Amino acid sequence: MPASLRKLQQMAVFMGLFSGGGCIVMYNLMQKSFARTQYYQQALEQLNSNPDALEALGAPPLKVHNIRLTDGSNRVDTERAQRISTYRLVMVVGSSSTVQVTSGSPRILIKLPVSGTKSAGYLYINSEMDHSRQCWCLQDVTLKLRDGQNIPVYHSPVESITVQEG
């Protein structure tokens, strides 16, 4: 027995609502998962401990907004993680050894929207994976306000190039 047009319309509406609800749930789960990451938490700690940045934003209260998942600024730089160069070092004593200089581990580049009572802007987070400690290490955190002002929040004192004897 063929389905009536009314039943098909009801089914289409139901499936549309079900799909839309599923997309909303997935979006929220992705945002919550991102907010639990180590680099996100470290960057917010650095921001909250920087009085100049908080003053410029007009915080407290500091409002951290959801990242824009479609923004091309938010990415993992996997190409950088795959480049490896080999160099020959000649020691002063005359012996030589070969070292591999990995131009880096996976790097996360994130643009996180933040706002306060005075201003709003983006917290640019640059973090690199440290494979030896199995953790993310912040390399650079900068607050860029809407008025064009850049406030350095954090810069890593450690170089990001890893050297492995080979």
PDB file of C-alpha atoms in Angstrom:
ATOM      1  CA  MET A   1       0.000   0.000   0.000  1.00  0.00           C
ATOM      2  CA  PRO A   2       1.544   3.329  -1.041  1.00  0.00           C
ATOM      3  CA  ALA A   3       2.285   5.916   1.651  1.00  0.00           C
ATOM      4  CA  SER A   4       0.132   8.992   1.626  1.00  0.00           C
ATOM      5  CA  LEU A   5       1.615  12.365   0.853  1.00  0.00           C
ATOM      6  CA  ARG A   6       0.772  13.530   4.371  1.00  0.00           C
ATOM      7  CA  LYS A   7       2.714  10.650   5.954  1.00  0.00           C
ATOM      8  CA  LEU A   8       5.719  11.376   3.721  1.00  0.00           C
ATOM      9  CA  GLN A   9       5.625  15.053   4.729  1.00  0.00           C
ATOM     10  CA  GLN A  10       5.484  14.116   8.409  1.00  0.00           C
ATOM     11  CA  MET A  11       8.401  11.735   7.961  1.00  0.00           C
ATOM     12  CA  ALA A  12      10.446  14.419   6.156  1.00  0.00           C
ATOM     13  CA  VAL A  13       9.768  16.944   8.926  1.00  0.00           C
ATOM     14  CA  PHE A  14      10.666  14.394  11.599  1.00  0.00           C
ATOM     15  CA  MET A  15      13.904  13.409   9.832  1.00  0.00           C
ATOM     16  CA  GLY A  16      14.818  17.072   9.316  1.00  0.00           C
ATOM     17  CA  LEU A  17      14.318  17.854  12.999  1.00  0.00           C
ATOM     18  CA  PHE A  18      16.186  14.703  14.028  1.00  0.00           C
ATOM     19  CA  SER A  19      19.128  15.529  11.732  1.00  0.00           C
ATOM     20  CA  GLY A  20      19.236  19.168  12.834  1.00  0.00           C
ATOM     21  CA  GLY A  21      19.166  18.145  16.491  1.00  0.00           C
ATOM     22  CA  GLY A  22      21.964  15.671  15.861  1.00  0.00           C
ATOM     23  CA  CYS A  23      24.085  18.396  14.251  1.00  0.00           C
ATOM     24  CA  ILE A  24      23.530  20.719  17.221  1.00  0.00           C
ATOM     25  CA  VAL A  25      24.494  17.984  19.690  1.00  0.00           C
ATOM     26  CA  MET A  26      27.617  17.136  17.671  1.00  0.00           C
ATOM     27  CA  TYR A  27      28.644  20.808  17.454  1.00  0.00           C
ATOM     28  CA  ASN A  28      28.293  21.214  21.242  1.00  0.00           C
ATOM     29  CA  LEU A  29      30.250  18.018  21.905  1.00  0.00           C
ATOM     30  CA  MET A  30      33.064  19.219  19.639  1.00  0.00           C
ATOM     31  CA  GLN A  31      33.207  22.586  21.427  1.00  0.00           C
ATOM     32  CA  LYS A  32      33.279  20.920  24.868  1.00  0.00           C
ATOM     33  CA  SER A  33      35.966  18.503  23.725  1.00  0.00           C
ATOM     34  CA  PHE A  34      38.061  21.379  22.418  1.00  0.00           C
ATOM     35  CA  ALA A  35      37.640  23.317  25.691  1.00  0.00           C
ATOM     36  CA  ARG A  36      39.121  20.369  27.618  1.00  0.00           C
ATOM     37  CA  THR A  37      42.333  20.237  25.556  1.00  0.00           C
ATOM     38  CA  GLN A  38      45.644  20.975  27.205  1.00  0.00           C
ATOM     39  CA  TYR A  39      46.657  23.830  24.870  1.00  0.00           C
ATOM     40  CA  TYR A  40      43.286  25.557  25.340  1.00  0.00           C
ATOM     41  CA  GLN A  41      43.529  25.356  29.142  1.00  0.00           C
ATOM     42  CA  GLN A  42      47.179  26.502  29.173  1.00  0.00           C
ATOM     43  CA  ALA A  43      46.433  29.489  26.949  1.00  0.00           C
ATOM     44  CA  LEU A  44      43.525  30.612  29.135  1.00  0.00           C
ATOM     45  CA  GLU A  45      45.709  30.289  32.243  1.00  0.00           C
ATOM     46  CA  GLN A  46      48.292  32.550  30.591  1.00  0.00           C
ATOM     47  CA  LEU A  47      45.597  35.053  29.601  1.00  0.00           C
ATOM     48  CA  ASN A  48      44.121  35.107  33.108  1.00  0.00           C
ATOM     49  CA  SER A  49      47.576  35.731  34.599  1.00  0.00           C
ATOM     50  CA  ASN A  50      48.325  38.675  32.282  1.00  0.00           C
ATOM     51  CA  PRO A  51      47.027  41.911  33.871  1.00  0.00           C
ATOM     52  CA  ASP A  52      47.660  44.024  30.735  1.00  0.00           C
ATOM     53  CA  ALA A  53      45.535  41.732  28.561  1.00  0.00           C
ATOM     54  CA  LEU A  54      42.747  41.535  31.147  1.00  0.00           C
ATOM     55  CA  GLU A  55      42.758  45.317  31.557  1.00  0.00           C
ATOM     56  CA  ALA A  56      42.535  45.863  27.791  1.00  0.00           C
ATOM     57  CA  LEU A  57      39.580  43.477  27.561  1.00  0.00           C
ATOM     58  CA  GLY A  58      37.875  44.900  30.641  1.00  0.00           C
ATOM     59  CA  ALA A  59      37.952  41.618  32.499  1.00  0.00           C
ATOM     60  CA  PRO A  60      36.734  40.276  34.790  1.00  0.00           C
ATOM     61  CA  PRO A  61      34.358  39.050  33.618  1.00  0.00           C
ATOM     62  CA  LEU A  62      36.205  37.346  30.778  1.00  0.00           C
ATOM     63  CA  LYS A  63      33.952  35.658  28.254  1.00  0.00           C
ATOM     64  CA  VAL A  64      35.445  32.899  26.128  1.00  0.00           C
ATOM     65  CA  HIS A  65      33.364  32.176  23.045  1.00  0.00           C
ATOM     66  CA  ASN A  66      33.166  29.045  20.916  1.00  0.00           C
ATOM     67  CA  ILE A  67      35.777  28.743  18.195  1.00  0.00           C
ATOM     68  CA  ARG A  68      34.554  28.975  14.638  1.00  0.00           C
ATOM     69  CA  LEU A  69      34.991  25.459  13.341  1.00  0.00           C
ATOM     70  CA  THR A  70      35.018  26.611   9.716  1.00  0.00           C
ATOM     71  CA  ASP A  71      37.697  29.287  10.260  1.00  0.00           C
ATOM     72  CA  GLY A  72      40.837  28.432   8.281  1.00  0.00           C
ATOM     73  CA  SER A  73      43.010  29.954  11.039  1.00  0.00           C
ATOM     74  CA  ASN A  74      42.182  27.003  13.282  1.00  0.00           C
ATOM     75  CA  ARG A  75      44.333  24.135  12.134  1.00  0.00           C
ATOM     76  CA  VAL A  76      46.878  21.447  12.873  1.00  0.00           C
ATOM     77  CA  ASP A  77      50.036  21.954  10.815  1.00  0.00           C
ATOM     78  CA  THR A  78      50.768  18.351   9.844  1.00  0.00           C
ATOM     79  CA  GLU A  79      53.005  19.286   6.887  1.00  0.00           C
ATOM     80  CA  ARG A  80      55.487  20.873   9.281  1.00  0.00           C
ATOM     81  CA  ALA A  81      55.471  17.720  11.373  1.00  0.00           C
ATOM     82  CA  GLN A  82      56.581  15.590   8.438  1.00  0.00           C
ATOM     83  CA  ARG A  83      59.652  17.610   7.374  1.00  0.00           C
ATOM     84  CA  ILE A  84      62.885  16.098   8.650  1.00  0.00           C
ATOM     85  CA  SER A  85      66.365  17.228   7.673  1.00  0.00           C
ATOM     86  CA  THR A  86      69.662  15.506   8.361  1.00  0.00           C
ATOM     87  CA  TYR A  87      72.787  17.526   9.089  1.00  0.00           C
ATOM     88  CA  ARG A  88      76.393  16.478   9.611  1.00  0.00           C
ATOM     89  CA  LEU A  89      78.075  18.241  12.502  1.00  0.00           C
ATOM     90  CA  VAL A  90      81.845  18.393  12.730  1.00  0.00           C
ATOM     91  CA  MET A  91      83.000  18.559  16.317  1.00  0.00           C
ATOM     92  CA  VAL A  92      85.971  20.651  17.349  1.00  0.00           C
ATOM     93  CA  VAL A  93      87.949  17.501  18.140  1.00  0.00           C
ATOM     94  CA  GLY A  94      87.639  16.322  14.569  1.00  0.00           C
ATOM     95  CA  SER A  95      85.035  13.600  14.941  1.00  0.00           C
ATOM     96  CA  SER A  96      81.752  14.022  13.182  1.00  0.00           C
ATOM     97  CA  SER A  97      78.271  12.832  13.947  1.00  0.00           C
ATOM     98  CA  THR A  98      74.985  12.952  12.130  1.00  0.00           C
ATOM     99  CA  VAL A  99      71.957  14.503  13.772  1.00  0.00           C
ATOM    100  CA  GLN A 100      68.385  14.634  12.605  1.00  0.00           C
ATOM    101  CA  VAL A 101      66.759  17.980  13.113  1.00  0.00           C
ATOM    102  CA  THR A 102      63.030  17.571  13.063  1.00  0.00           C
ATOM    103  CA  SER A 103      61.541  20.822  11.981  1.00  0.00           C
ATOM    104  CA  GLY A 104      58.804  20.145  14.396  1.00  0.00           C
ATOM    105  CA  SER A 105      56.113  18.056  15.838  1.00  0.00           C
ATOM    106  CA  PRO A 106      52.454  18.607  15.089  1.00  0.00           C
ATOM    107  CA  ARG A 107      51.589  22.220  15.727  1.00  0.00           C
ATOM    108  CA  ILE A 108      48.186  23.603  16.666  1.00  0.00           C
ATOM    109  CA  LEU A 109      47.217  27.106  15.553  1.00  0.00           C
ATOM    110  CA  ILE A 110      43.958  28.341  17.084  1.00  0.00           C
ATOM    111  CA  LYS A 111      42.066  31.637  16.988  1.00  0.00           C
ATOM    112  CA  LEU A 112      39.872  31.771  20.106  1.00  0.00           C
ATOM    113  CA  PRO A 113      37.270  34.572  20.405  1.00  0.00           C
ATOM    114  CA  VAL A 114      37.331  36.334  23.797  1.00  0.00           C
ATOM    115  CA  SER A 115      35.636  39.436  25.166  1.00  0.00           C
ATOM    116  CA  GLY A 116      35.350  41.581  28.254  1.00  0.00           C
ATOM    117  CA  THR A 117      33.371  44.664  29.217  1.00  0.00           C
ATOM    118  CA  LYS A 118      35.700  47.087  27.341  1.00  0.00           C
ATOM    119  CA  SER A 119      36.749  45.215  24.227  1.00  0.00           C
ATOM    120  CA  ALA A 120      36.823  41.938  22.336  1.00  0.00           C
ATOM    121  CA  GLY A 121      39.255  40.145  20.111  1.00  0.00           C
ATOM    122  CA  TYR A 122      40.983  36.867  19.417  1.00  0.00           C
ATOM    123  CA  LEU A 123      43.456  34.902  21.473  1.00  0.00           C
ATOM    124  CA  TYR A 124      45.907  33.380  18.988  1.00  0.00           C
ATOM    125  CA  ILE A 125      47.289  30.118  20.380  1.00  0.00           C
ATOM    126  CA  ASN A 126      50.346  28.424  18.915  1.00  0.00           C
ATOM    127  CA  SER A 127      51.189  25.103  20.580  1.00  0.00           C
ATOM    128  CA  GLU A 128      53.488  22.231  19.679  1.00  0.00           C
ATOM    129  CA  MET A 129      53.407  18.552  20.655  1.00  0.00           C
ATOM    130  CA  ASP A 130      56.368  17.429  22.784  1.00  0.00           C
ATOM    131  CA  HIS A 131      56.650  13.726  22.014  1.00  0.00           C
ATOM    132  CA  SER A 132      59.186  13.060  24.778  1.00  0.00           C
ATOM    133  CA  ARG A 133      56.746  14.248  27.471  1.00  0.00           C
ATOM    134  CA  GLN A 134      53.567  13.379  25.553  1.00  0.00           C
ATOM    135  CA  CYS A 135      52.047  16.816  26.093  1.00  0.00           C
ATOM    136  CA  TRP A 136      51.285  20.045  24.283  1.00  0.00           C
ATOM    137  CA  CYS A 137      53.686  22.931  24.933  1.00  0.00           C
ATOM    138  CA  LEU A 138      52.619  26.503  24.308  1.00  0.00           C
ATOM    139  CA  GLN A 139      54.944  28.324  21.943  1.00  0.00           C
ATOM    140  CA  ASP A 140      53.149  31.653  21.659  1.00  0.00           C
ATOM    141  CA  VAL A 141      49.901  33.258  22.850  1.00  0.00           C
ATOM    142  CA  THR A 142      48.893  36.695  21.569  1.00  0.00           C
ATOM    143  CA  LEU A 143      45.748  38.717  22.185  1.00  0.00           C
ATOM    144  CA  LYS A 144      44.658  40.723  19.139  1.00  0.00           C
ATOM    145  CA  LEU A 145      41.926  43.220  19.921  1.00  0.00           C
ATOM    146  CA  ARG A 146      39.355  44.602  17.491  1.00  0.00           C
ATOM    147  CA  ASP A 147      41.038  48.012  17.536  1.00  0.00           C
ATOM    148  CA  GLY A 148      44.221  46.429  16.121  1.00  0.00           C
ATOM    149  CA  GLN A 149      46.171  46.360  19.380  1.00  0.00           C
ATOM    150  CA  ASN A 150      48.384  43.262  19.855  1.00  0.00           C
ATOM    151  CA  ILE A 151      49.205  42.183  23.389  1.00  0.00           C
ATOM    152  CA  PRO A 152      51.807  39.433  23.813  1.00  0.00           C
ATOM    153  CA  VAL A 153      50.460  37.099  26.492  1.00  0.00           C
ATOM    154  CA  TYR A 154      53.083  34.345  26.441  1.00  0.00           C
ATOM    155  CA  HIS A 155      56.167  33.324  24.482  1.00  0.00           C
ATOM    156  CA  SER A 156      57.997  30.080  25.156  1.00  0.00           C
ATOM    157  CA  PRO A 157      61.586  30.470  26.354  1.00  0.00           C
ATOM    158  CA  VAL A 158      62.380  27.057  24.805  1.00  0.00           C
ATOM    159  CA  GLU A 159      63.225  26.667  21.120  1.00  0.00           C
ATOM    160  CA  SER A 160      60.746  24.563  19.172  1.00  0.00           C
ATOM    161  CA  ILE A 161      63.362  22.582  17.187  1.00  0.00           C
ATOM    162  CA  THR A 162      63.981  19.108  18.501  1.00  0.00           C
ATOM    163  CA  VAL A 163      67.379  17.500  17.964  1.00  0.00           C
ATOM    164  CA  GLN A 164      67.774  13.739  17.926  1.00  0.00           C
ATOM    165  CA  GLU A 165      71.151  11.983  17.654  1.00  0.00           C
ATOM    166  CA  GLY A 166      71.229   9.501  14.804  1.00  0.00           C
TER     167      GLY A 166
END
